[in-house]
Coordinates of C-alpha atoms and ligand atoms in Angstrom, one line a residue:
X14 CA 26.9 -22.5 21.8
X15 CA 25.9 -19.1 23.8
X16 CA 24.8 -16.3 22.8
X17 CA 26.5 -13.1 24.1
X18 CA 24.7 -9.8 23.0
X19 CA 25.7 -5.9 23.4
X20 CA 24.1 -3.0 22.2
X21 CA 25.7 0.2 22.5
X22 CA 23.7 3.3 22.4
X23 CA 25.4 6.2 20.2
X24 CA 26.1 9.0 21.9
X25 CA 28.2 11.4 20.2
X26 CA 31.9 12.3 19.9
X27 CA 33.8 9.6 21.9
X28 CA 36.6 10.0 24.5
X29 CA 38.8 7.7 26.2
X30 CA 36.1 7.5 29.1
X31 CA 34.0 5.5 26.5
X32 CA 37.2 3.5 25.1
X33 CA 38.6 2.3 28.5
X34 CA 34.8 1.7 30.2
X35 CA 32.9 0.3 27.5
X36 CA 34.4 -0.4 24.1
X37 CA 37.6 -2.2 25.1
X38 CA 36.2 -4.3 27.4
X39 CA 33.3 -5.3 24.9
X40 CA 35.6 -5.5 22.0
X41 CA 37.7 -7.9 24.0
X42 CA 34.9 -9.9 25.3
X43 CA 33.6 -10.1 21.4
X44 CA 36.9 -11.9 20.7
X45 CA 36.8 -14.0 23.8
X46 CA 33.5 -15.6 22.3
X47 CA 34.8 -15.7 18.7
X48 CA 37.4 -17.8 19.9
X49 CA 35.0 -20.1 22.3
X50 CA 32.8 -20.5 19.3
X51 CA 29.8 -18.9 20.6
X52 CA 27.7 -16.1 18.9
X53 CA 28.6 -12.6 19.4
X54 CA 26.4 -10.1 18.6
X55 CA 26.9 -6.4 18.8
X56 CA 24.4 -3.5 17.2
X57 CA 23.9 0.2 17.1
X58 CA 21.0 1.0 19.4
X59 CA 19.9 3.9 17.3
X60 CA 16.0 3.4 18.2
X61 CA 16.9 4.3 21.8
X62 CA 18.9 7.3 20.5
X63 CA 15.2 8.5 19.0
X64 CA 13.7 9.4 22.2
X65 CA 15.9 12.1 22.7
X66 CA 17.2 12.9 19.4
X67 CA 15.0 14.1 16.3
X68 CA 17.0 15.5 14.3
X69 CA 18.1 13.5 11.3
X70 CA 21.1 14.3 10.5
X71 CA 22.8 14.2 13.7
X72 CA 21.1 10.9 14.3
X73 CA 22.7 9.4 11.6
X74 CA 25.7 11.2 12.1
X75 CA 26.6 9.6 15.4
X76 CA 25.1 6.2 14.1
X77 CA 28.1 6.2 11.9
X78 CA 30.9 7.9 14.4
X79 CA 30.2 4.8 16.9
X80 CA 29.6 2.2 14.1
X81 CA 33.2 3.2 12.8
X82 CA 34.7 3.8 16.3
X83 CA 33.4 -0.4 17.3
X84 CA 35.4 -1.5 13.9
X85 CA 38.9 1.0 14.1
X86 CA 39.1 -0.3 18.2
X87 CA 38.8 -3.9 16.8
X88 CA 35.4 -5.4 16.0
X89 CA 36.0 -8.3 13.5
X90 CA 32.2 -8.1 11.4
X91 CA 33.1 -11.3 9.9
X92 CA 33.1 -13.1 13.2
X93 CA 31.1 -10.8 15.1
X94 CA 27.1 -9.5 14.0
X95 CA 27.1 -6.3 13.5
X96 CA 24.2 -4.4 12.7
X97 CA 21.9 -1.3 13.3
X98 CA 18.8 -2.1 15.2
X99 CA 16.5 -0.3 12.9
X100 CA 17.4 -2.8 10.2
X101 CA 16.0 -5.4 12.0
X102 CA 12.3 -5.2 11.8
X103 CA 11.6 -8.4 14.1
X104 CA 12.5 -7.0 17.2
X105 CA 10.1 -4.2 16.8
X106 CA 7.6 -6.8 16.1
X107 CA 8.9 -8.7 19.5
X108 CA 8.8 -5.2 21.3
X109 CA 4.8 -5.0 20.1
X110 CA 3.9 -8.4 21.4
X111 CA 6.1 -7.6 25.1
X112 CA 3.6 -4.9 25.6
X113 CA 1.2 -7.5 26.0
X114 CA 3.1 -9.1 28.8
X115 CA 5.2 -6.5 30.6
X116 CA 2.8 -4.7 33.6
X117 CA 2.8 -1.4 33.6
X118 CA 3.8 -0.8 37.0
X119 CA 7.5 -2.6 35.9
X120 CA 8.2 0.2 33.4
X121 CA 7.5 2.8 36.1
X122 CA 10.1 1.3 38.3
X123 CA 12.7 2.2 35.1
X124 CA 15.6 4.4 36.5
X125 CA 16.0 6.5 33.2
X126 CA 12.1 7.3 33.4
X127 CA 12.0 8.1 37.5
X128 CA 14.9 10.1 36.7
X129 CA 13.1 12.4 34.2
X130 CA 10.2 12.4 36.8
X131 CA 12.1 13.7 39.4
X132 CA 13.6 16.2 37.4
X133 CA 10.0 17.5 36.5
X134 CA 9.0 17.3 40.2
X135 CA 12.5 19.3 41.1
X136 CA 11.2 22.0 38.2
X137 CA 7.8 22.0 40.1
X138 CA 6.4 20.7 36.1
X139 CA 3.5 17.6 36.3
X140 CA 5.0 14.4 36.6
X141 CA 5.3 13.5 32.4
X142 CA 5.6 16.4 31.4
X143 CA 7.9 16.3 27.8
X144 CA 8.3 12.5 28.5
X145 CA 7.8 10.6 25.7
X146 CA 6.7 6.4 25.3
X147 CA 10.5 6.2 24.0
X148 CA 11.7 7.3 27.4
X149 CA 9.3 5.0 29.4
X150 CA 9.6 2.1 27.5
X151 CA 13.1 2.3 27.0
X152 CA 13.7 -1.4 29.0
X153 CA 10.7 -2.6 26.8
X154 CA 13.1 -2.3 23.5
X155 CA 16.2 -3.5 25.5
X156 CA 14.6 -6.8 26.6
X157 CA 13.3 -7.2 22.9
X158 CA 16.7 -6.5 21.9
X159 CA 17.5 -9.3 24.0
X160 CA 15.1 -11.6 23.5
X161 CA 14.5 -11.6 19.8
X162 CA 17.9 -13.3 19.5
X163 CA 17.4 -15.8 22.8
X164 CA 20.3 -14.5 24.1
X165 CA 22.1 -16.2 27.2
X166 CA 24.5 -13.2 28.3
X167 CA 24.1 -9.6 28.6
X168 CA 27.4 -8.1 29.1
X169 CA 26.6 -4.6 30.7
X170 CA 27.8 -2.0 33.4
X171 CA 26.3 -1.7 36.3
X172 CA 23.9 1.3 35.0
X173 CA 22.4 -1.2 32.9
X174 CA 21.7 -4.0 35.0
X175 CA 18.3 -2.9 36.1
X176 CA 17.1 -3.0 32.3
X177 CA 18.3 -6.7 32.1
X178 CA 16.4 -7.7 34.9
X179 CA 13.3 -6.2 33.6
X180 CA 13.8 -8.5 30.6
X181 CA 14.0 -11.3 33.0
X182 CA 10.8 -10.3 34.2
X183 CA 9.2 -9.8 31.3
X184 CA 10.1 -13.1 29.7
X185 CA 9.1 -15.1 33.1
X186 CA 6.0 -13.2 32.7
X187 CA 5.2 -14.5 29.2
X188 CA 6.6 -18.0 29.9
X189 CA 4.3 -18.2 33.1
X190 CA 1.4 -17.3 30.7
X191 CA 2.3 -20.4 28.4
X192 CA 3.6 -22.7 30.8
X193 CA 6.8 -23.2 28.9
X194 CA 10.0 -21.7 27.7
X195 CA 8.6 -18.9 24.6
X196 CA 11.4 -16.9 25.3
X197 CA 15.1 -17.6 27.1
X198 CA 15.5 -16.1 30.2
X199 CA 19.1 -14.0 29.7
X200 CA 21.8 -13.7 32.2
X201 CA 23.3 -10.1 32.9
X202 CA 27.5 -10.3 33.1
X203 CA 28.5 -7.3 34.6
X204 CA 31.8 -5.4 33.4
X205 CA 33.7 -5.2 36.8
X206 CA 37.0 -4.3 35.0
X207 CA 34.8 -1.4 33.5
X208 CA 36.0 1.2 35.7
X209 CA 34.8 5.4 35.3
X210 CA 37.7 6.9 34.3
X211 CA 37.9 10.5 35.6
X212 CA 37.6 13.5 33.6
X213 CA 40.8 16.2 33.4
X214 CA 38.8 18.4 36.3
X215 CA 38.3 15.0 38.6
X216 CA 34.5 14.8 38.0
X217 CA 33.4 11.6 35.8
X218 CA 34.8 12.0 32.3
X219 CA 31.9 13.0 30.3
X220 CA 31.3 15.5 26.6
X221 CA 28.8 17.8 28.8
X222 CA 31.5 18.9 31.3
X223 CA 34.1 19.5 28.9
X224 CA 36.9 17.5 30.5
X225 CA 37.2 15.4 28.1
X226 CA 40.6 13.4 26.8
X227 CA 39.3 12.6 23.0
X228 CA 39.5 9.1 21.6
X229 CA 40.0 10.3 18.3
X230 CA 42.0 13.0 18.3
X231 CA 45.2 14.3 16.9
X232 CA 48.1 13.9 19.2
X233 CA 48.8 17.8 20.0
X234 CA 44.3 17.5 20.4
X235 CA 45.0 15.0 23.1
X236 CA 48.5 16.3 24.4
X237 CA 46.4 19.6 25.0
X238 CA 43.9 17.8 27.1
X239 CA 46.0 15.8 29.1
X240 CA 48.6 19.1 30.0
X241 CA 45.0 20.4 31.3
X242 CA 44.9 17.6 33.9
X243 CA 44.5 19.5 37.0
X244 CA 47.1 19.2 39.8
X245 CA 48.1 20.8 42.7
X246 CA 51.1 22.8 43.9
X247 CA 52.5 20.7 46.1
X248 CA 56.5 21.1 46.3
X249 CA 57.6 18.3 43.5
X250 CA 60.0 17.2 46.4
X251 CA 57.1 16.0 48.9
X252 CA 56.4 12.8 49.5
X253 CA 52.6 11.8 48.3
X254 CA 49.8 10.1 48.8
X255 CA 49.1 8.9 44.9
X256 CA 45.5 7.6 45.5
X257 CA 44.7 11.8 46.5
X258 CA 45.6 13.0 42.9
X259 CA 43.6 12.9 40.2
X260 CA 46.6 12.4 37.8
X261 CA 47.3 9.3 39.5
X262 CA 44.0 8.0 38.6
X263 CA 44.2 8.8 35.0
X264 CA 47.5 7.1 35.1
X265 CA 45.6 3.8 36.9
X266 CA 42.9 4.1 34.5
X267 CA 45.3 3.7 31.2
X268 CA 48.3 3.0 31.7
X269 CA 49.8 -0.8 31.9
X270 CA 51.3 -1.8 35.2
X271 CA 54.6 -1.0 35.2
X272 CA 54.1 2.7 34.3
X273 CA 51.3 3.0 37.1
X274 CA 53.9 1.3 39.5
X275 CA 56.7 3.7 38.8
X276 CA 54.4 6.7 38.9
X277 CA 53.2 5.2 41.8
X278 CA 56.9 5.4 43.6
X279 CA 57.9 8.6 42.1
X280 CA 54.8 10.1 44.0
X281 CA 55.4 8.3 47.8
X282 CA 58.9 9.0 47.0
X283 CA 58.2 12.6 45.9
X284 CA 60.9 13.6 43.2
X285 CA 58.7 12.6 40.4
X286 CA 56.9 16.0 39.0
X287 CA 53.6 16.2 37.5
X288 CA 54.7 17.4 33.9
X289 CA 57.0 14.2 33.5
X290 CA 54.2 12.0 35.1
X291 CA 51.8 14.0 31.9
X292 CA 54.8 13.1 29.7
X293 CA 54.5 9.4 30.9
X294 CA 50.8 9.5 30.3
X295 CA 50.5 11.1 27.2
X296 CA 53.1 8.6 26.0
X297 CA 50.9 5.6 27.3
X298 CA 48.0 7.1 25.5
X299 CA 49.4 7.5 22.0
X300 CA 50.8 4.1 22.7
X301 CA 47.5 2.5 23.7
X302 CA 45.2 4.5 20.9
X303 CA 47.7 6.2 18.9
X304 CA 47.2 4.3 15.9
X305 CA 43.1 3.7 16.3
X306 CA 42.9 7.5 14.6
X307 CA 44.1 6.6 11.3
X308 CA 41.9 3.2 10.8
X309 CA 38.8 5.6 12.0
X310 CA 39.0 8.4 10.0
X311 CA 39.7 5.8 7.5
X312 CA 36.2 4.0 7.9
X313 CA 34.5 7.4 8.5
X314 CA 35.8 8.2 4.7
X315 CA 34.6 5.3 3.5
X316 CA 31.2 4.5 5.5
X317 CA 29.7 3.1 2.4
X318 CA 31.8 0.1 3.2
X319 CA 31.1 0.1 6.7
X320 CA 27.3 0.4 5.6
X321 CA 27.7 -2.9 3.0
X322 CA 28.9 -4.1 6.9
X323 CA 26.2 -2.9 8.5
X324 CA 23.7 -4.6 6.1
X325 CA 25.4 -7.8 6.4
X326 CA 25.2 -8.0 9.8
X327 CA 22.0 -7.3 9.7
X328 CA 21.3 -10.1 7.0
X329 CA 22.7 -12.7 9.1
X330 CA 20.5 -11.0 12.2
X331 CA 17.5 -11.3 10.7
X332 CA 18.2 -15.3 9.7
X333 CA 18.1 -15.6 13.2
X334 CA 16.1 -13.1 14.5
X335 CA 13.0 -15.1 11.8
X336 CA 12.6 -18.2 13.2
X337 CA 12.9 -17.6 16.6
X338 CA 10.3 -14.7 16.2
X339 CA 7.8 -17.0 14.3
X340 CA 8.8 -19.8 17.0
X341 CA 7.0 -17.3 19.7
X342 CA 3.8 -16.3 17.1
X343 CA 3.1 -20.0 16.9
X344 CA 2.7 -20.1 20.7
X345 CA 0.7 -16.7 20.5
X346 CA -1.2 -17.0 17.8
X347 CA -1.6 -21.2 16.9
Ligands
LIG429 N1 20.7 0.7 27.0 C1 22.1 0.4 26.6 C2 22.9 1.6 27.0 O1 22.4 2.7 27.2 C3 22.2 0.1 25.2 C4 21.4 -1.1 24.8 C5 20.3 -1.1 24.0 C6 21.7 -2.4 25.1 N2 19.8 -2.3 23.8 C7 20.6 -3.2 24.5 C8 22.7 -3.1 25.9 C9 20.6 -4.6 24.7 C10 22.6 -4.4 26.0 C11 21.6 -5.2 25.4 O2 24.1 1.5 27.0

């Protein structure tokens, strides 16, 4: 049996960016391993959210908006573990013994924390300035994440990748020490299908631009988005090339294959205007998600149900996350 684990960071009011890149494709992996009969784990990385976010409320606020989103788009908690991060104490525990292990000189290689450093250096500020440990040892918490539950697979995109590897390193590290297997060295699986879908201005679909199509939203919330996709002015007659508009991509990005195929056409053919190809697409859309809205709002009314969920998971974490983690003090500690 393997044992395929995801954490997903929260992050705030989700789109279809976030649906089509990340939570389909996990969701759909998560049932691919329920029906192999290997373990699939998924959690809330809210610890990670804490080195940017303070403020309580919000914290918990978007804990809940991404705990609800996973279950409306599909995540079976029976089959599936399911938990917050914070309610499992052992891989804190785990992420206190790492330090001992990880060198220093590995977290400054971590892309999130040379990103912040260059931004200082851009601002002419010192190199750390308003960085906190959170930031820097961001990978640190990952590969405990990882490692607590000897996980074999790390299904990630490609941003991600790097933070796997450090957990490779890290548990090489700590197994060179001992001379023998104290933690499992896990695989990273990157999401190729995961493609960026473009925002409705062509730039990466993303809250802080404001091009957003929502995940959640009403249908005349997301109708209004999508009649924002920007085109051009060619003459609706004119032949085109599709892969040169940006409403061609959104249609690649969502829609099945026969819809992109007769887009496709009605573009080289020219004929085909953009407000019926918006029609098409925003038909494709309700189609796809449509009916995810209800089932969400749905849990987000009720998330004292989705918390008994939550604490379950996180019960049948923690009967895992035990043994292995006293497994690794015996080695440590005799
Ligand atoms: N860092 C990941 C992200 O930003 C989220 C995450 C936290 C994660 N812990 C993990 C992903 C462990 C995979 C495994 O998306």
């Amino acid at each position: 049996m393997k044992t395929i684990l995801t954490g997903v960071k929260p992050t705030g009011t989700l789109h279809l960016g976030n649906y089509f890149g990340a939570i389909k494709p996990a969701i759909q992996l998560g049932h691919q391993a329920n029906a192999a009969g290997d373990r699939h784990i998924m959690f809330v990385a809210n610890y990670h959210a804490l080195n940017y976010l303070k403020d309580t409320a919000q914290l918990n606020q978007i804990t809940k908006e991404v705990a609800c989103a996973y279950l409306a788009c599909g995540l079976n908690p029976e089959k599936s573990i399911f938990y917050r991060q914070s309610d499992v104490p052992e891989i804190f525990e785990l992420t206190t013994i790492l330090t001992n292990y990880t060198p220093k000189g590995l977290m400054n290689k971590s892309h999130a924390y040379k990103a912040a450093v260059d931004k200082n250096h851009a601002k002419g500020n010192p190199t750390d300035a308003g960085i906190n440990m959170g930031l820097y040892d961001y990978p640190l918490l990952m590969a405990a994440d990882i490692l607590t539950f000897r996980s074999d697979e790390v299904p990630v995109g490609k941003d991600q990748v790097q933070h796997v590897e450090i957990a490779q390193d890290i548990a090489g590290a700590m197994n060179a020490v001992y001379g023998q297997e104290v933690l499992k060295i896990p695989a990273y699986v990157v999401q190729e299908f995961a493609q960026v879908l473009p925002g409705t201005d062509g730039r990466k679909m993303s809250k802080s631009y404001g091009n957003v199509i929502p995940l959640f939203g009403t249908e005349a919330e997301i109708k209004k988005a999508v009649m924002g996709i920007q085109t051009d002015c060619q003459d609706i007659n004119a032949p085109k090339n599709p892969d040169e508009i940006l409403l061609f991509h959104m249609v690649q990005g969502i829609a099945d294959a026969t819809v992109t195929a007769e887009v496709k056409e009605g573009l080289e053919k020219g004929g085909m205007g953009y407000g019926t190809i918006k029609k098409m697409l925003l038909a494709e859309i309700m189609r796809q998600v449509g009916g995810l809205r209800e089932t969400y709002m749905d849990y987000m009314a009720h998330y004292d149900t989705v918390q008994d969920m939550l604490n379950e998971g996180a019960k049948k974490a923690r009967a895992i996350a035990a043994p292995n983690l006293a497994k690794i003090k015996e080695v440590i500690l005799g």
